[in-house]
Short mmCIF file of C-alpha atoms in Angstrom, two decimals:
data_model
loop_
_atom_site.label_atom_id
_atom_site.label_comp_id
_atom_site.label_asym_id
_atom_site.label_seq_id
_atom_site.Cartn_x
_atom_site.Cartn_y
_atom_site.Cartn_z
CA MET A 264 19.52 -2.26 10.07
CA GLY A 265 22.49 -3.94 11.34
CA MET A 266 25.36 -3.37 8.35
CA ALA A 267 28.99 -5.63 8.67
CA ALA A 268 31.96 -3.30 9.11
CA GLY A 269 34.67 -2.63 6.61
CA ARG A 270 36.23 0.19 5.44
CA GLY A 271 35.86 3.50 3.88
CA ASP A 272 35.23 6.94 5.67
CA CYS A 273 32.26 8.42 2.88
CA PRO A 274 31.56 5.96 0.58
CA ASP A 275 29.62 6.31 -2.75
CA TRP A 276 27.30 4.15 -3.63
CA ASP A 277 26.89 2.58 -6.88
CA PHE A 278 23.75 -0.31 -7.33
CA SER A 279 24.08 -1.66 -10.73
CA ASP A 280 22.39 -4.48 -11.54
CA SER A 281 22.35 -6.86 -15.06
CA HIS A 282 20.25 -4.83 -17.38
CA GLY A 283 22.66 -0.95 -16.81
CA HIS A 284 19.91 0.64 -14.24
CA LEU A 285 21.92 2.16 -11.68
CA VAL A 286 21.05 4.06 -8.68
CA ARG A 287 23.99 6.39 -6.92
CA ARG A 288 23.31 7.58 -4.15
CA SER A 289 26.45 10.64 -2.04
CA GLY A 290 27.08 11.27 1.03
CA ILE A 291 24.27 10.13 3.78
CA ALA A 292 26.10 6.31 3.73
CA PRO A 293 27.43 4.95 6.92
CA LYS A 294 31.35 4.40 7.46
CA LYS A 295 32.94 1.40 7.43
CA LEU A 296 31.59 -0.86 5.03
CA PRO A 297 33.23 -2.76 3.31
CA PRO A 298 34.67 -1.91 -0.75
CA THR A 299 32.82 -4.74 -1.96
CA TYR A 300 29.30 -5.74 -0.51
CA ASP A 301 27.29 -8.60 -2.58
CA THR A 302 26.05 -10.17 0.18
CA ALA A 303 22.35 -9.60 2.00
CA LEU A 304 22.92 -7.18 4.62
CA GLY A 305 22.92 -7.23 7.98
CA THR A 306 19.17 -6.40 8.47
CA ALA A 307 16.54 -9.19 10.50
CA PRO A 308 16.57 -12.26 9.14
CA LEU A 309 12.51 -12.10 8.25
CA PHE A 310 13.48 -10.05 5.79
CA GLY A 311 16.60 -12.24 4.27
CA TRP A 312 14.77 -13.31 1.42
CA ALA A 313 13.81 -9.80 0.36
CA ILE A 314 17.36 -8.75 0.44
CA ALA A 315 18.79 -12.04 -0.88
CA ASP A 316 16.54 -10.93 -4.08
CA MET A 317 18.23 -6.51 -3.28
CA ALA A 318 22.18 -8.64 -3.79
CA LYS A 319 20.48 -11.00 -6.43
CA ASN A 320 19.23 -8.62 -8.86
CA TRP A 321 21.19 -5.38 -8.14
CA ARG A 322 25.33 -5.52 -6.91
CA ILE A 323 25.88 -3.65 -4.95
CA HIS A 324 30.24 -1.61 -5.34
CA ILE A 325 30.82 0.80 -2.71
CA SER A 326 33.88 2.43 -3.45
CA THR A 327 34.94 5.41 -1.08
CA VAL A 328 35.19 9.07 -2.49
CA HIS A 329 36.79 11.66 -0.22
CA PRO A 330 36.28 15.25 0.93
CA PRO A 331 32.59 13.62 1.29
CA LEU A 332 29.33 15.03 -1.10
CA SER A 333 26.74 17.08 0.95
CA GLY A 334 24.35 15.69 -1.78
CA VAL A 335 22.03 13.49 -2.66
CA SER A 336 21.23 12.25 -6.67
CA ILE A 337 19.86 8.91 -8.47
CA ARG A 338 20.04 8.41 -11.81
CA HIS A 339 18.65 5.64 -13.04
CA ALA A 340 19.71 4.20 -17.14
CA HIS A 341 16.57 4.99 -19.29
CA ASP A 342 19.14 4.23 -21.66
CA ALA A 343 18.83 0.28 -21.25
CA ARG A 344 16.34 -2.03 -22.45
CA TRP A 345 13.73 -2.32 -18.98
CA GLN A 346 13.22 -5.13 -18.67
CA THR A 347 11.72 -6.65 -14.69
CA LYS A 348 11.17 -10.93 -15.44
CA ASN A 349 13.75 -11.82 -12.83
CA MET A 350 12.39 -9.83 -9.78
CA SER A 351 9.38 -12.60 -9.77
CA SER A 352 8.78 -16.47 -10.95
CA THR A 353 5.47 -15.75 -11.88
CA SER A 354 5.63 -11.91 -13.66
CA THR A 355 5.86 -12.20 -17.44
CA ASP A 356 8.13 -10.51 -19.67
CA ASP A 357 7.45 -7.80 -20.22
CA VAL A 358 10.22 -5.73 -22.17
CA LEU A 359 10.26 -1.80 -23.42
CA ALA A 360 12.34 -0.27 -26.00
CA PRO A 361 14.67 2.67 -24.71
CA GLU A 362 13.04 5.60 -27.12
CA GLN A 363 9.44 4.29 -25.63
CA ALA A 364 10.30 4.10 -21.98
CA GLU A 365 11.82 7.60 -22.83
CA ALA A 366 8.96 9.11 -24.76
CA PHE A 367 6.65 8.23 -21.33
CA ARG A 368 8.74 9.34 -18.79
CA LEU A 369 8.41 12.83 -20.30
CA GLN A 370 4.71 12.54 -21.68
CA VAL A 371 4.50 11.46 -17.33
CA ARG A 372 7.12 14.57 -16.42
CA GLU A 373 4.97 17.28 -18.79
CA PHE A 374 1.68 16.22 -16.73
CA LEU A 375 3.29 16.27 -13.18
CA GLU A 376 5.17 19.92 -13.91
CA GLN A 377 1.16 20.37 -14.57
CA ASN A 378 -0.99 18.66 -12.36
CA ALA A 379 0.94 18.00 -9.82
CA SER A 380 1.42 20.96 -6.80
CA GLY A 381 -0.12 21.20 -3.60
CA ILE A 382 -0.61 19.13 -0.44
CA GLY A 383 -4.26 18.07 0.87
CA ARG A 384 -4.54 17.27 4.41
CA ARG A 385 -5.88 14.19 5.33
CA SER A 386 -10.64 15.44 4.80
CA GLU A 387 -12.98 15.40 2.48
CA THR A 388 -10.68 18.64 1.09
CA SER A 389 -7.59 15.73 0.26
CA LEU A 390 -10.65 14.50 -1.24
CA MET A 391 -11.82 16.60 -3.68
CA ILE A 392 -7.74 17.97 -4.74
CA GLY A 393 -7.57 13.93 -5.35
CA LYS A 394 -10.62 13.64 -7.10
CA LYS A 395 -9.33 16.52 -9.42
CA TYR A 396 -6.47 14.74 -10.44
CA GLN A 397 -7.91 11.21 -11.24
CA ALA A 398 -9.64 12.73 -13.66
CA ALA A 399 -6.68 14.56 -15.14
CA LEU A 400 -5.53 11.28 -15.32
CA THR A 401 -7.48 9.94 -17.39
CA GLU A 402 -8.78 12.71 -19.86
CA ALA A 403 -4.41 12.60 -19.61
CA GLY A 404 -5.04 8.26 -20.67
CA LEU A 405 -2.43 8.06 -17.59
CA ALA A 406 -5.04 6.59 -15.22
CA GLY A 407 -5.33 2.73 -14.89
CA LEU A 408 -2.33 2.30 -16.98
CA VAL A 409 -2.57 -1.61 -15.43
CA TYR A 410 -5.89 -2.26 -16.54
CA PRO A 411 -7.51 -3.10 -20.03
CA LYS A 412 -9.08 0.15 -22.41
CA GLU A 413 -12.95 -1.62 -22.17
CA TYR A 414 -12.33 -1.09 -18.35
CA GLY A 415 -11.45 2.20 -18.10
CA GLY A 416 -7.97 1.73 -18.05
CA ALA A 417 -4.85 2.37 -20.05
CA GLY A 418 -4.07 -1.10 -21.16
CA LEU A 419 -0.20 -0.64 -20.30
CA THR A 420 2.18 -3.02 -18.94
CA ARG A 421 4.20 -3.05 -15.03
CA ILE A 422 7.34 -1.02 -16.55
CA HIS A 423 4.89 1.48 -17.35
CA ASP A 424 3.11 1.91 -13.58
CA ARG A 425 6.49 1.87 -12.81
CA ILE A 426 7.76 4.59 -14.07
CA TYR A 427 4.16 6.74 -13.97
CA ARG A 428 5.45 5.87 -9.99
CA GLU A 429 9.30 6.90 -10.19
CA GLU A 430 7.90 10.20 -11.65
CA TYR A 431 4.86 10.66 -9.20
CA GLY A 432 7.46 9.77 -6.51
CA LYS A 433 9.02 12.87 -6.79
CA TYR A 434 5.51 15.23 -5.44
CA PRO A 435 3.45 15.59 -3.17
CA ASP A 436 1.13 12.53 -2.61
CA MET A 437 -2.48 13.50 -4.29
CA THR A 438 -4.30 9.82 -4.29
CA PHE A 439 -4.20 9.57 -0.47
CA GLU A 440 -7.95 9.19 0.06
CA LEU A 441 -7.99 6.42 -3.62
CA THR A 442 -5.83 4.44 -1.89
CA ILE A 443 -8.80 2.03 -0.27
CA SER A 444 -11.12 2.73 -4.00
CA HIS A 445 -8.20 2.00 -6.11
CA GLY A 446 -5.21 0.09 -3.51
CA MET A 447 -7.69 -2.79 -2.45
CA CYS A 448 -11.58 -2.65 -4.54
CA LEU A 449 -10.52 -2.01 -8.69
CA PRO A 450 -8.14 -5.03 -7.93
CA VAL A 451 -10.53 -7.05 -6.16
CA LEU A 452 -13.40 -6.67 -8.73
CA ASN A 453 -11.27 -6.72 -11.79
CA GLN A 454 -9.65 -10.87 -10.56
CA PHE A 455 -13.23 -11.63 -9.47
CA GLY A 456 -15.90 -9.34 -10.39
CA THR A 457 -18.19 -10.86 -13.49
CA GLU A 458 -18.00 -8.97 -17.45
CA GLU A 459 -20.87 -7.06 -16.20
CA HIS A 460 -19.66 -5.93 -12.87
CA LYS A 461 -15.94 -4.55 -14.45
CA ARG A 462 -17.77 -3.15 -17.98
CA GLU A 463 -20.57 -0.64 -15.58
CA PHE A 464 -17.90 0.11 -12.25
CA MET A 465 -14.46 -0.48 -12.76
CA PRO A 466 -14.65 3.36 -15.98
CA ASP A 467 -15.98 4.97 -12.90
CA LEU A 468 -14.15 3.98 -10.21
CA ILE A 469 -10.59 4.35 -11.93
CA ALA A 470 -11.22 7.90 -12.94
CA ALA A 471 -12.78 8.55 -9.32
CA ARG A 472 -16.45 9.25 -10.82
CA THR A 473 -16.74 7.14 -7.84
CA MET A 474 -15.74 6.51 -4.37
CA TRP A 475 -15.38 2.91 -3.56
CA CYS A 476 -14.53 1.62 1.35
CA GLN A 477 -14.21 -1.83 2.30
CA MET A 478 -16.68 -3.60 5.22
CA PHE A 479 -15.11 -6.58 6.23
CA SER A 480 -14.44 -5.46 10.55
CA GLU A 481 -17.19 -5.92 13.51
CA PRO A 482 -17.63 -4.76 16.61
CA GLY A 483 -16.42 -8.61 17.62
CA ALA A 484 -14.84 -8.83 14.37
CA GLY A 485 -11.85 -7.75 14.29
CA SER A 486 -8.11 -9.87 13.86
CA ASP A 487 -10.31 -12.65 14.32
CA VAL A 488 -12.21 -10.85 10.26
CA ALA A 489 -13.69 -14.75 9.89
CA SER A 490 -15.77 -14.74 13.78
CA LEU A 491 -18.72 -11.78 11.23
CA GLN A 492 -21.77 -11.80 12.11
CA THR A 493 -23.49 -10.10 9.66
CA ARG A 494 -25.75 -11.94 7.25
CA ALA A 495 -27.07 -11.52 3.77
CA GLU A 496 -29.96 -13.65 2.75
CA LEU A 497 -31.25 -15.00 -0.83
CA ASP A 498 -35.10 -13.75 -0.96
CA GLY A 499 -36.11 -13.60 -4.71
CA ASP A 500 -33.76 -11.96 -7.01
CA GLU A 501 -32.26 -9.68 -3.90
CA TRP A 502 -29.80 -11.07 -0.66
CA VAL A 503 -31.43 -7.95 2.20
CA LEU A 504 -28.57 -7.96 4.63
CA ASN A 505 -28.50 -7.15 7.99
CA GLY A 506 -25.50 -6.11 10.48
CA GLN A 507 -23.18 -3.60 11.63
CA LYS A 508 -20.09 -2.66 10.40
CA VAL A 509 -16.50 -0.59 12.41
CA TRP A 510 -13.57 1.15 11.06
CA THR A 511 -14.81 1.10 7.94
CA THR A 512 -13.15 4.44 5.70
CA LEU A 513 -14.00 7.13 4.26
CA ALA A 514 -17.80 5.10 4.00
CA HIS A 515 -19.25 8.45 4.65
CA VAL A 516 -18.25 10.12 1.24
CA SER A 517 -18.61 6.69 -0.87
CA ASP A 518 -21.19 5.57 -3.31
CA TYR A 519 -20.37 1.64 -3.94
CA GLY A 520 -18.44 -1.19 -0.25
CA VAL A 521 -16.83 -4.02 -0.77
CA LEU A 522 -18.79 -5.64 1.98
CA ILE A 523 -17.82 -9.49 3.26
CA ALA A 524 -21.12 -11.23 4.86
CA ARG A 525 -21.83 -14.70 6.49
CA THR A 526 -24.50 -17.02 3.67
CA ASN A 527 -24.18 -20.31 5.45
CA PRO A 528 -24.25 -20.38 9.10
CA ASP A 529 -23.70 -24.68 8.81
CA ALA A 530 -21.12 -23.67 7.22
CA PRO A 531 -17.32 -23.76 9.46
CA LYS A 532 -17.26 -19.56 10.11
CA HIS A 533 -14.36 -19.52 6.89
CA ALA A 534 -16.44 -21.49 4.39
CA GLY A 535 -20.02 -19.74 4.63
CA ILE A 536 -18.89 -16.27 4.23
CA SER A 537 -19.73 -14.15 0.65
CA MET A 538 -18.61 -11.37 -1.32
CA PHE A 539 -20.60 -8.88 -2.13
CA ILE A 540 -21.38 -5.02 -4.00
CA VAL A 541 -23.83 -2.56 -2.38
CA ASP A 542 -25.00 1.12 -2.95
CA MET A 543 -24.20 2.58 0.04
CA LYS A 544 -27.01 5.06 -0.10
CA ALA A 545 -29.48 2.00 -0.41
CA PRO A 546 -32.63 2.36 1.90
CA GLY A 547 -31.81 0.66 5.58
CA MET A 548 -27.86 1.95 5.26
CA GLU A 549 -27.11 4.08 8.35
CA ILE A 550 -23.42 5.58 8.33
CA ARG A 551 -21.86 7.67 11.41
CA PRO A 552 -18.57 9.65 11.74
CA ILE A 553 -15.95 7.99 14.12
CA HIS A 554 -14.73 11.37 15.40
CA GLN A 555 -10.75 11.56 16.00
CA ILE A 556 -8.83 12.08 18.31
CA ASP A 557 -6.24 15.20 15.86
CA GLY A 558 -10.39 15.67 14.25
CA GLY A 559 -11.06 13.79 10.60
CA SER A 560 -13.44 11.76 11.05
CA HIS A 561 -11.90 9.39 8.76
CA PHE A 562 -13.67 6.13 10.16
CA ASN A 563 -17.48 5.33 10.38
CA GLU A 564 -19.70 2.74 11.68
CA VAL A 565 -21.54 1.10 9.40
CA PHE A 566 -25.21 -0.05 10.04
CA PHE A 567 -27.56 -2.48 7.50
CA THR A 568 -31.20 -3.21 8.64
CA ASP A 569 -32.99 -4.82 6.24
CA VAL A 570 -30.70 -3.32 3.19
CA ARG A 571 -31.78 -5.41 -0.56
CA ILE A 572 -29.06 -5.25 -3.55
CA PRO A 573 -29.84 -7.71 -6.61
CA LYS A 574 -28.72 -10.87 -6.60
CA SER A 575 -26.19 -10.15 -9.47
CA TRP A 576 -24.46 -8.31 -7.21
CA LEU A 577 -22.63 -11.66 -5.88
CA LEU A 578 -18.81 -10.59 -5.91
CA GLY A 579 -17.40 -14.11 -6.55
CA GLU A 580 -18.26 -17.16 -5.70
CA LEU A 581 -21.19 -18.40 -2.90
CA ASN A 582 -18.69 -18.82 0.08
CA ASN A 583 -16.31 -18.33 -1.35
CA GLY A 584 -15.67 -14.94 0.36
CA TRP A 585 -12.76 -15.62 2.92
CA ASN A 586 -10.64 -16.93 -0.20
CA GLN A 587 -11.58 -13.76 -1.76
CA ALA A 588 -11.03 -11.96 1.65
CA THR A 589 -7.56 -12.58 2.53
CA ALA A 590 -7.04 -12.06 -1.18
CA MET A 591 -8.41 -8.06 -0.40
CA LEU A 592 -6.82 -8.36 3.11
CA MET A 593 -3.11 -9.32 0.81
CA TYR A 594 -4.07 -6.09 -1.36
CA GLU A 595 -4.78 -4.16 1.63
CA ARG A 596 -1.81 -4.51 2.03
CA VAL A 597 0.03 -3.72 -1.07
CA ALA A 598 -1.72 -1.45 -0.76
CA ILE A 599 -0.37 0.23 2.37
CA GLY A 600 3.23 -1.74 2.27
CA THR A 601 4.37 0.55 -1.41
CA GLY A 602 3.79 3.71 -0.28
CA SER A 603 2.33 4.34 3.54
CA SER A 604 -1.00 5.39 5.27
CA SER A 605 0.56 8.29 6.90
CA GLY A 606 0.78 11.27 4.39
CA VAL A 607 4.17 11.87 3.72
CA THR A 608 6.30 8.59 3.20
CA HIS A 609 6.90 8.65 -1.61
CA ASN A 610 10.44 9.10 -1.23
CA LEU A 611 10.60 9.57 2.84
CA ALA A 612 14.42 9.69 2.85
CA ASP A 613 15.02 12.40 0.02
CA ARG A 614 13.07 14.37 1.73
CA LEU A 615 13.47 14.56 5.22
CA ILE A 616 17.83 14.53 3.19
CA ASP A 617 16.86 17.70 2.04
CA VAL A 618 15.81 18.89 5.11
CA ALA A 619 18.58 17.75 7.14
CA LYS A 620 20.42 20.06 3.29
CA ASN A 621 18.23 23.21 4.29
CA ASN A 622 19.18 23.62 8.18
CA GLY A 623 22.34 22.67 8.16
CA LYS A 624 22.00 19.52 10.29
CA LEU A 625 23.42 17.09 7.61
CA SER A 626 27.21 17.00 8.60
CA ASP A 627 25.75 15.16 11.86
CA PRO A 628 27.21 12.01 12.23
CA LEU A 629 24.32 10.60 13.33
CA ILE A 630 21.75 12.16 11.38
CA ARG A 631 23.52 10.32 8.17
CA GLN A 632 23.31 7.08 9.97
CA ASP A 633 20.14 7.47 10.27
CA LEU A 634 18.58 9.09 6.79
CA MET A 635 20.94 5.48 5.65
CA LYS A 636 18.81 3.08 7.94
CA LEU A 637 16.08 4.78 6.79
CA TYR A 638 16.92 5.20 3.21
CA CYS A 639 18.24 1.27 3.20
CA GLU A 640 14.46 0.36 5.36
CA GLU A 641 12.90 1.81 2.50
CA THR A 642 14.80 -0.29 -0.51
CA VAL A 643 13.67 -3.85 0.87
CA LYS A 644 10.39 -2.49 0.65
CA SER A 645 10.24 -1.21 -2.72
CA LEU A 646 12.31 -4.77 -3.00
CA VAL A 647 9.03 -6.69 -1.96
CA SER A 648 6.61 -3.76 -3.47
CA MET A 649 8.09 -4.81 -7.04
CA ARG A 650 8.02 -8.68 -6.30
CA THR A 651 4.06 -8.87 -5.33
CA ARG A 652 3.51 -5.55 -8.31
CA ALA A 653 4.65 -8.48 -10.52
CA GLU A 654 2.89 -11.84 -9.36
CA MET A 655 -0.81 -9.14 -9.37
CA LYS A 656 0.61 -8.28 -12.77
CA ALA A 657 0.71 -11.58 -14.31
CA GLY A 658 -2.63 -12.05 -13.01
CA LYS A 659 -1.55 -14.23 -9.56
CA VAL A 660 -3.23 -13.14 -6.34
CA PRO A 661 -0.48 -10.91 -3.93
CA GLY A 662 1.04 -13.89 -1.60
CA PRO A 663 2.92 -12.89 2.38
CA GLY A 664 5.19 -10.27 0.34
CA GLY A 665 1.86 -7.64 1.37
CA SER A 666 2.29 -8.46 4.44
CA LEU A 667 6.56 -7.70 4.81
CA GLY A 668 5.17 -4.77 2.72
CA LYS A 669 2.99 -3.74 5.27
CA LEU A 670 4.87 -4.90 8.26
CA HIS A 671 7.91 -3.62 7.18
CA GLY A 672 6.30 0.78 6.05
CA ALA A 673 5.28 -0.23 10.11
CA ILE A 674 9.14 -0.56 11.24
CA ILE A 675 9.56 2.26 8.60
CA ALA A 676 6.82 4.30 10.54
CA ARG A 677 8.42 3.75 14.52
CA PHE A 678 11.78 4.53 13.32
CA SER A 679 11.28 7.86 11.00
CA ARG A 680 9.32 10.02 14.08
CA PRO A 681 12.04 10.47 16.49
CA LEU A 682 14.53 10.96 12.95
CA ILE A 683 12.10 14.29 12.27
CA ASN A 684 11.42 15.22 15.18
CA ARG A 685 15.08 15.84 15.64
CA LEU A 686 15.00 17.26 11.72
CA VAL A 687 11.66 19.52 12.21
CA GLY A 688 11.57 20.20 15.63
CA ALA A 689 9.53 23.35 16.66
CA ASP A 690 7.64 22.16 12.93
CA CYS A 691 6.45 18.45 14.32
CA ASP A 692 4.05 20.67 17.10
CA ALA A 693 2.64 23.44 13.94
CA TRP A 694 -1.27 22.60 12.94
CA GLU A 695 -1.84 25.26 11.08
CA GLY A 696 -0.47 28.17 9.70
CA GLU A 697 2.09 28.64 6.15
CA GLY A 698 4.78 26.47 5.31
CA ARG A 699 5.43 22.44 5.90
CA GLY A 700 5.23 22.05 9.79
CA GLU A 701 1.89 21.54 9.62
CA ASN A 702 2.13 18.73 6.83
CA TRP A 703 4.98 16.39 10.20
CA ALA A 704 2.33 17.06 12.28
CA ARG A 705 0.35 15.13 11.03
CA TYR A 706 2.71 12.56 9.95
CA ILE A 707 3.76 12.12 12.84
CA LEU A 708 0.95 11.39 14.52
CA SER A 709 -1.34 9.49 12.08
CA SER A 710 1.60 6.78 11.97
CA PHE A 711 0.79 5.61 15.01
CA GLN A 712 -1.78 3.60 13.05
CA SER A 713 0.78 2.17 11.25
CA ASN A 714 0.92 -0.82 13.73
CA ILE A 715 -2.53 -1.44 12.84
CA ALA A 716 -4.64 -0.04 9.78
CA GLY A 717 -4.85 -2.89 6.90
CA GLY A 718 -4.40 -6.06 9.98
CA THR A 719 -1.71 -5.21 13.54
CA ASP A 720 1.88 -6.30 13.23
CA GLU A 721 1.55 -9.41 14.81
CA ILE A 722 -0.93 -10.51 12.26
CA GLN A 723 0.95 -9.63 9.86
CA ARG A 724 3.81 -11.61 11.93
CA ASN A 725 1.63 -15.07 12.16
CA ILE A 726 0.99 -14.45 8.19
CA ILE A 727 4.93 -13.87 8.03
CA GLY A 728 5.63 -17.46 10.44
CA ASP A 729 3.42 -19.20 8.87
CA ARG A 730 3.67 -18.46 4.42
CA VAL A 731 7.54 -17.60 4.89
CA LEU A 732 8.76 -18.73 7.33
CA GLY A 733 6.72 -22.69 7.67
CA LEU A 734 6.72 -22.43 11.43
CA PRO A 735 2.86 -24.18 12.78
CA ARG A 736 0.25 -22.76 12.58
CA GLU A 737 -1.27 -21.58 15.37
CA PRO A 738 -3.88 -24.59 16.78
CA MET A 739 -7.75 -23.63 16.24
CA MET A 740 -10.12 -25.18 18.51
CA ASP A 741 -12.89 -24.52 16.60
CA LYS A 742 -11.90 -25.51 13.67
CA ASN A 743 -14.65 -27.64 11.44
CA MET A 744 -17.19 -26.10 13.78
CA PRO A 745 -20.20 -25.50 12.84
CA PHE A 746 -20.92 -20.99 13.28
CA LYS A 747 -23.87 -20.93 14.42
CA ASP A 748 -22.44 -23.99 17.16
CA LEU A 749 -19.74 -20.72 18.19
CA LYS A 750 -19.54 -18.86 20.55
CA VAL A 751 -17.81 -16.26 18.43
CA GLY A 752 -17.77 -11.88 18.58
CA THR A 753 -20.29 -10.29 20.68
CA GLN A 754 -21.75 -14.14 20.87
CA ARG A 755 -19.15 -14.17 23.77
CA GLN A 756 -20.44 -15.70 27.74
#
């Protein structure tokens, strides 16, 4: 990330907005920053609008201090009234009194002190940890904070959700394995499901009593998902499913799945798709785990042979599945962009700062520079995520901000890998044994998927170019052609 030049060998950053929020970071700022910098930071134009919002909503003051501080402190002004109406033009005016915000923060802290411990691997062991933690959240009334009580949620505001995320971010992530269930399937059910769907499925989903997966990609329909060939045909009061999906995360441990299938082959490929709820244990389902190089089996092939589901399990409108799938993909990118699919990503800069302090490398100016860059990158991603989540809370389908956050998460993963290697050293190669070595090794190895999972970087750039920058769309040779006349997917000669 580029920075403007100025004076000050070791500035102290104060981020203060009009509502009194204050964030202070000391001792890792890059050299030669100007005393006052209220314009957009010199990052890539791709994220200019996010940085412009940061400059607008968070006036940045930089004051030179001597000698440099060796630690990092972050302080939030909890005594100010919380408002978020400026974070998104579509958001609602959630307001929380200071005493309410502080009381909820203390409640969350107490809960986390009692329940947030240990780091699970990306395996069924970590899934068990995630389910146990989610059960405790449910018991404490803290699960599904922004979802209605009648559907198993807590019925609270996005400010409560933000406070929880801030506090939870101080602990190792224990709910990574629930990302698809809660970050993708849950909002889609809430948005497109019928009243019966919501009352039947959402309470168990929120409490993690059931696991859900997403079934989109096929052997011949990856980036071009609309070329899918899995069929759904109505037979009386049931839909009959036939076809194959691939790279389905956690299908082998899921109870239900959200599926898109072709319901009208006479329509253009984007127009003849519908979305369904599927029982993963139904007769005719075959799930084959794919063994990965790291020893895990997160991904699966899923085969449908005359699988029957109730007619009422159509999710949303018939033949409107592509629009709904697009919404789900945006939810996926929000889920990935606001956290990461790599494991150790909550406040990654803070964690690496602690590592640098403990091993005596924080005094290295190149290390400090890269840590500050990482902090700035995470700040941008967080602001994009705040905008997108505000849109979601206001009832809007996530827009291209989801792609911005997802792409920025991939950029962070690429940037952080060599930095982690320099800071952690040989522990990056540790696979088993005591300490945090195994955690960093798995982070680095799994971070390579960030450029592909949830949509490739190239797809994200296409979305951003089309929907953010307003560039001309790529030509579509098959536009308005019936799907049955196309040579797509595995039909290609």
